[in-house]
C-alpha atoms as a PDB file:
ATOM      1  CA  MET A   1       0.000   0.000   0.000  1.00  0.00           C
ATOM      2  CA  PRO A   2       1.499   3.356  -1.018  1.00  0.00           C
ATOM      3  CA  ASP A   3       2.569   5.824   1.659  1.00  0.00           C
ATOM      4  CA  PRO A   4       2.235   9.331   0.157  1.00  0.00           C
ATOM      5  CA  GLY A   5       4.157  10.981   3.005  1.00  0.00           C
ATOM      6  CA  LEU A   6       7.083   8.615   2.633  1.00  0.00           C
ATOM      7  CA  GLU A   7       6.989   8.896  -1.165  1.00  0.00           C
ATOM      8  CA  TRP A   8       7.137  12.686  -0.828  1.00  0.00           C
ATOM      9  CA  PHE A   9      10.066  12.439   1.589  1.00  0.00           C
ATOM     10  CA  ASN A  10      12.000   9.964  -0.563  1.00  0.00           C
ATOM     11  CA  ALA A  11      11.553  12.217  -3.625  1.00  0.00           C
ATOM     12  CA  LEU A  12      13.108  15.293  -1.976  1.00  0.00           C
ATOM     13  CA  SER A  13      16.587  16.376  -2.943  1.00  0.00           C
ATOM     14  CA  ARG A  14      19.179  15.471  -0.332  1.00  0.00           C
ATOM     15  CA  ARG A  15      19.484  19.126   0.676  1.00  0.00           C
ATOM     16  CA  ASP A  16      15.713  19.525   1.064  1.00  0.00           C
ATOM     17  CA  ALA A  17      15.436  16.222   2.946  1.00  0.00           C
ATOM     18  CA  GLU A  18      18.099  17.360   5.408  1.00  0.00           C
ATOM     19  CA  ALA A  19      16.311  20.684   5.907  1.00  0.00           C
ATOM     20  CA  GLU A  20      13.015  18.905   6.586  1.00  0.00           C
ATOM     21  CA  LEU A  21      14.719  16.458   8.954  1.00  0.00           C
ATOM     22  CA  ARG A  22      16.260  19.310  10.941  1.00  0.00           C
ATOM     23  CA  SER A  23      12.713  20.342  11.897  1.00  0.00           C
ATOM     24  CA  CYS A  24      12.502  16.951  13.636  1.00  0.00           C
ATOM     25  CA  CYS A  25      15.990  17.027  15.184  1.00  0.00           C
ATOM     26  CA  ALA A  26      18.246  20.063  14.833  1.00  0.00           C
ATOM     27  CA  SER A  27      21.456  18.023  14.696  1.00  0.00           C
ATOM     28  CA  ARG A  28      22.986  18.458  11.251  1.00  0.00           C
ATOM     29  CA  ALA A  29      24.823  15.140  11.629  1.00  0.00           C
ATOM     30  CA  TRP A  30      21.573  13.315  12.386  1.00  0.00           C
ATOM     31  CA  ALA A  31      19.732  14.902   9.459  1.00  0.00           C
ATOM     32  CA  ALA A  32      22.585  14.108   7.063  1.00  0.00           C
ATOM     33  CA  ALA A  33      22.812  10.500   8.246  1.00  0.00           C
ATOM     34  CA  VAL A  34      19.082   9.879   7.835  1.00  0.00           C
ATOM     35  CA  ALA A  35      18.865  11.638   4.462  1.00  0.00           C
ATOM     36  CA  ALA A  36      21.810   9.593   3.180  1.00  0.00           C
ATOM     37  CA  ARG A  37      19.974   6.336   3.933  1.00  0.00           C
ATOM     38  CA  ARG A  38      17.048   7.123   1.621  1.00  0.00           C
ATOM     39  CA  PRO A  39      15.003   5.840  -0.080  1.00  0.00           C
ATOM     40  CA  PHE A  40      13.044   4.054   2.630  1.00  0.00           C
ATOM     41  CA  GLU A  41      10.788   1.187   1.696  1.00  0.00           C
ATOM     42  CA  ASP A  42       8.440   1.842   4.630  1.00  0.00           C
ATOM     43  CA  ARG A  43       8.126   3.855   7.820  1.00  0.00           C
ATOM     44  CA  ALA A  44       9.653   1.065   9.889  1.00  0.00           C
ATOM     45  CA  ALA A  45      12.833   1.404   7.835  1.00  0.00           C
ATOM     46  CA  LEU A  46      12.822   5.163   8.387  1.00  0.00           C
ATOM     47  CA  TRP A  47      12.342   4.749  12.168  1.00  0.00           C
ATOM     48  CA  LYS A  48      15.182   2.215  12.230  1.00  0.00           C
ATOM     49  CA  ALA A  49      17.483   4.584  10.312  1.00  0.00           C
ATOM     50  CA  ALA A  50      16.503   7.493  12.570  1.00  0.00           C
ATOM     51  CA  ALA A  51      17.276   5.453  15.684  1.00  0.00           C
ATOM     52  CA  ALA A  52      20.613   4.281  14.290  1.00  0.00           C
ATOM     53  CA  ALA A  53      21.571   7.848  13.371  1.00  0.00           C
ATOM     54  CA  MET A  54      20.613   8.996  16.876  1.00  0.00           C
ATOM     55  CA  GLU A  55      22.904   6.366  18.420  1.00  0.00           C
ATOM     56  CA  GLU A  56      25.769   7.524  16.176  1.00  0.00           C
ATOM     57  CA  LEU A  57      25.624  11.134  17.398  1.00  0.00           C
ATOM     58  CA  THR A  58      28.506  12.508  19.413  1.00  0.00           C
ATOM     59  CA  TRP A  59      27.622  14.513  22.506  1.00  0.00           C
ATOM     60  CA  PRO A  60      28.329  17.831  20.686  1.00  0.00           C
ATOM     61  CA  ASP A  61      25.813  16.715  18.017  1.00  0.00           C
ATOM     62  CA  VAL A  62      23.232  16.106  20.759  1.00  0.00           C
ATOM     63  CA  GLU A  63      24.002  19.521  22.262  1.00  0.00           C
ATOM     64  CA  GLU A  64      23.386  21.082  18.850  1.00  0.00           C
ATOM     65  CA  ALA A  65      19.928  19.477  18.843  1.00  0.00           C
ATOM     66  CA  LEU A  66      19.274  20.613  22.422  1.00  0.00           C
ATOM     67  CA  ARG A  67      19.906  24.254  21.531  1.00  0.00           C
ATOM     68  CA  ALA A  68      16.765  24.180  19.361  1.00  0.00           C
ATOM     69  CA  HIS A  69      14.515  23.198  22.291  1.00  0.00           C
ATOM     70  CA  PRO A  70      12.932  25.746  24.631  1.00  0.00           C
ATOM     71  CA  ARG A  71      12.913  25.185  28.361  1.00  0.00           C
ATOM     72  CA  ILE A  72      10.001  23.164  29.688  1.00  0.00           C
ATOM     73  CA  GLY A  73       7.267  25.660  30.425  1.00  0.00           C
ATOM     74  CA  GLU A  74       8.519  28.240  27.923  1.00  0.00           C
ATOM     75  CA  ARG A  75       6.701  28.838  24.675  1.00  0.00           C
ATOM     76  CA  ALA A  76       8.736  28.421  21.495  1.00  0.00           C
ATOM     77  CA  GLY A  77       8.707  31.514  19.324  1.00  0.00           C
ATOM     78  CA  GLY A  78       8.601  31.800  15.573  1.00  0.00           C
ATOM     79  CA  ASP A  79       6.575  30.239  12.819  1.00  0.00           C
ATOM     80  CA  SER A  80       8.792  27.296  11.900  1.00  0.00           C
ATOM     81  CA  LYS A  81       7.464  23.731  11.907  1.00  0.00           C
ATOM     82  CA  GLU A  82       9.695  22.978  14.862  1.00  0.00           C
ATOM     83  CA  ALA A  83       8.369  25.926  16.889  1.00  0.00           C
ATOM     84  CA  SER A  84       4.775  25.031  16.073  1.00  0.00           C
ATOM     85  CA  TRP A  85       5.326  21.392  17.029  1.00  0.00           C
ATOM     86  CA  SER A  86       7.064  22.442  20.253  1.00  0.00           C
ATOM     87  CA  ARG A  87       4.112  24.623  21.253  1.00  0.00           C
ATOM     88  CA  GLY A  88       1.796  21.658  20.720  1.00  0.00           C
ATOM     89  CA  GLU A  89       4.074  19.336  22.671  1.00  0.00           C
ATOM     90  CA  GLN A  90       4.082  21.752  25.594  1.00  0.00           C
ATOM     91  CA  ALA A  91       0.282  22.065  25.649  1.00  0.00           C
ATOM     92  CA  GLY A  92       0.200  20.356  29.070  1.00  0.00           C
ATOM     93  CA  MET A  93       1.494  23.600  30.597  1.00  0.00           C
ATOM     94  CA  ARG A  94      -1.659  25.591  29.815  1.00  0.00           C
ATOM     95  CA  ASP A  95      -3.459  24.633  33.005  1.00  0.00           C
ATOM     96  CA  ALA A  96      -0.452  24.781  35.328  1.00  0.00           C
ATOM     97  CA  GLY A  97      -0.834  27.083  38.326  1.00  0.00           C
ATOM     98  CA  ASP A  98       1.627  29.825  39.185  1.00  0.00           C
ATOM     99  CA  ASP A  99       3.321  27.749  41.905  1.00  0.00           C
ATOM    100  CA  LEU A 100       3.933  24.880  39.504  1.00  0.00           C
ATOM    101  CA  LYS A 101       5.241  27.226  36.814  1.00  0.00           C
ATOM    102  CA  ALA A 102       7.593  28.850  39.335  1.00  0.00           C
ATOM    103  CA  ALA A 103       8.848  25.432  40.448  1.00  0.00           C
ATOM    104  CA  LEU A 104       9.568  24.534  36.821  1.00  0.00           C
ATOM    105  CA  VAL A 105      11.500  27.771  36.295  1.00  0.00           C
ATOM    106  CA  GLU A 106      13.622  27.044  39.372  1.00  0.00           C
ATOM    107  CA  GLY A 107      14.016  23.397  38.353  1.00  0.00           C
ATOM    108  CA  ASN A 108      15.160  24.419  34.880  1.00  0.00           C
ATOM    109  CA  ARG A 109      17.772  26.732  36.404  1.00  0.00           C
ATOM    110  CA  ALA A 110      19.051  24.030  38.753  1.00  0.00           C
ATOM    111  CA  TYR A 111      19.196  21.501  35.919  1.00  0.00           C
ATOM    112  CA  GLU A 112      21.118  23.860  33.634  1.00  0.00           C
ATOM    113  CA  ARG A 113      23.598  24.674  36.412  1.00  0.00           C
ATOM    114  CA  ARG A 114      24.145  20.968  37.039  1.00  0.00           C
ATOM    115  CA  PHE A 115      24.292  19.664  33.469  1.00  0.00           C
ATOM    116  CA  GLY A 116      25.047  22.710  31.316  1.00  0.00           C
ATOM    117  CA  HIS A 117      22.122  22.351  28.906  1.00  0.00           C
ATOM    118  CA  VAL A 118      18.348  22.594  28.723  1.00  0.00           C
ATOM    119  CA  PHE A 119      16.250  19.907  30.418  1.00  0.00           C
ATOM    120  CA  LEU A 120      14.761  17.784  27.637  1.00  0.00           C
ATOM    121  CA  ILE A 121      11.719  15.604  28.055  1.00  0.00           C
ATOM    122  CA  CYS A 122       9.237  14.217  25.579  1.00  0.00           C
ATOM    123  CA  ALA A 123       6.403  16.365  26.890  1.00  0.00           C
ATOM    124  CA  THR A 124       3.632  15.004  24.679  1.00  0.00           C
ATOM    125  CA  GLY A 125       0.842  13.662  26.870  1.00  0.00           C
ATOM    126  CA  ARG A 126       2.477  14.775  30.131  1.00  0.00           C
ATOM    127  CA  ASP A 127       1.057  17.479  32.340  1.00  0.00           C
ATOM    128  CA  ALA A 128       3.157  20.068  34.148  1.00  0.00           C
ATOM    129  CA  ALA A 129       3.261  18.128  37.423  1.00  0.00           C
ATOM    130  CA  GLU A 130       4.621  15.027  35.657  1.00  0.00           C
ATOM    131  CA  ARG A 131       7.283  17.106  33.938  1.00  0.00           C
ATOM    132  CA  LEU A 132       8.342  18.678  37.216  1.00  0.00           C
ATOM    133  CA  ALA A 133       8.529  15.305  38.959  1.00  0.00           C
ATOM    134  CA  GLU A 134      10.684  13.946  36.138  1.00  0.00           C
ATOM    135  CA  LEU A 135      12.939  17.024  36.219  1.00  0.00           C
ATOM    136  CA  ARG A 136      13.466  16.601  39.959  1.00  0.00           C
ATOM    137  CA  ARG A 137      14.183  12.880  39.566  1.00  0.00           C
ATOM    138  CA  ARG A 138      16.699  13.474  36.803  1.00  0.00           C
ATOM    139  CA  LEU A 139      18.507  16.151  38.806  1.00  0.00           C
ATOM    140  CA  ARG A 140      19.760  13.242  40.926  1.00  0.00           C
ATOM    141  CA  ASN A 141      21.349  11.513  37.912  1.00  0.00           C
ATOM    142  CA  ASP A 142      25.075  11.440  37.396  1.00  0.00           C
ATOM    143  CA  PRO A 143      26.165  13.141  34.143  1.00  0.00           C
ATOM    144  CA  GLU A 144      26.610   9.878  32.202  1.00  0.00           C
ATOM    145  CA  THR A 145      23.164   8.582  33.167  1.00  0.00           C
ATOM    146  CA  GLU A 146      21.613  11.931  32.316  1.00  0.00           C
ATOM    147  CA  ARG A 147      23.232  12.014  28.894  1.00  0.00           C
ATOM    148  CA  ALA A 148      21.692   8.615  28.144  1.00  0.00           C
ATOM    149  CA  GLU A 149      18.272   9.848  29.279  1.00  0.00           C
ATOM    150  CA  VAL A 150      18.604  13.014  27.193  1.00  0.00           C
ATOM    151  CA  ARG A 151      19.421  10.940  24.115  1.00  0.00           C
ATOM    152  CA  ASP A 152      16.388   8.695  24.773  1.00  0.00           C
ATOM    153  CA  GLU A 153      14.073  11.694  25.174  1.00  0.00           C
ATOM    154  CA  LEU A 154      15.494  13.308  22.033  1.00  0.00           C
ATOM    155  CA  ALA A 155      14.847  10.070  20.120  1.00  0.00           C
ATOM    156  CA  LYS A 156      11.208   9.986  21.330  1.00  0.00           C
ATOM    157  CA  ILE A 157      10.606  13.595  20.308  1.00  0.00           C
ATOM    158  CA  THR A 158      12.277  13.017  16.965  1.00  0.00           C
ATOM    159  CA  GLU A 159      10.164   9.968  16.168  1.00  0.00           C
ATOM    160  CA  LEU A 160       6.956  11.864  16.942  1.00  0.00           C
ATOM    161  CA  ARG A 161       8.077  14.743  14.765  1.00  0.00           C
ATOM    162  CA  LEU A 162       9.043  12.425  11.912  1.00  0.00           C
ATOM    163  CA  ALA A 163       5.473  11.121  11.894  1.00  0.00           C
ATOM    164  CA  LYS A 164       4.197  14.710  11.770  1.00  0.00           C
ATOM    165  CA  LEU A 165       6.621  15.517   8.953  1.00  0.00           C
ATOM    166  CA  LEU A 166       5.394  12.606   6.845  1.00  0.00           C
ATOM    167  CA  GLY A 167       1.818  13.677   7.508  1.00  0.00           C
ATOM    168  CA  GLU A 168       2.614  17.134   6.157  1.00  0.00           C
ATOM    169  CA  GLY A 169       4.129  15.613   3.030  1.00  0.00           C
ATOM    170  CA  LEU A 170       0.743  14.290   1.917  1.00  0.00           C
END
């Protein structure tokens, strides 16, 4: 059965494919690695390639991707696909009270002091209280454990965004 979104993606030039992929994950190395593996026979092959490319990233590549993510509780600005998707992913913050928002601000600061980068969590389907609890739990991680968790969360976000990207290619 044809997959119009995947057909659209496979037909893009390499340059355009990389640009589209960077809306899913801002790491240039990741986007180049996935684009180079095209064409994909099905979405499962694309997910597999995306996961493999994620595992291949160096920590500086991951940090490049992290720089494109707003802090939890902050609204992404701009009109890019990535900013629009981020605003949707952070929808669970809409009903958070002032105390919870303040705790997230302080938690973000503590996390950035400890680890040197933004706290990343796949926020889709999680309310503000769940995000705060996860932030506090992860503050207790050692740096190596936290890097592994960051990479896992980045992979989850990227997979969700890849599905959105293919849906837009219809």
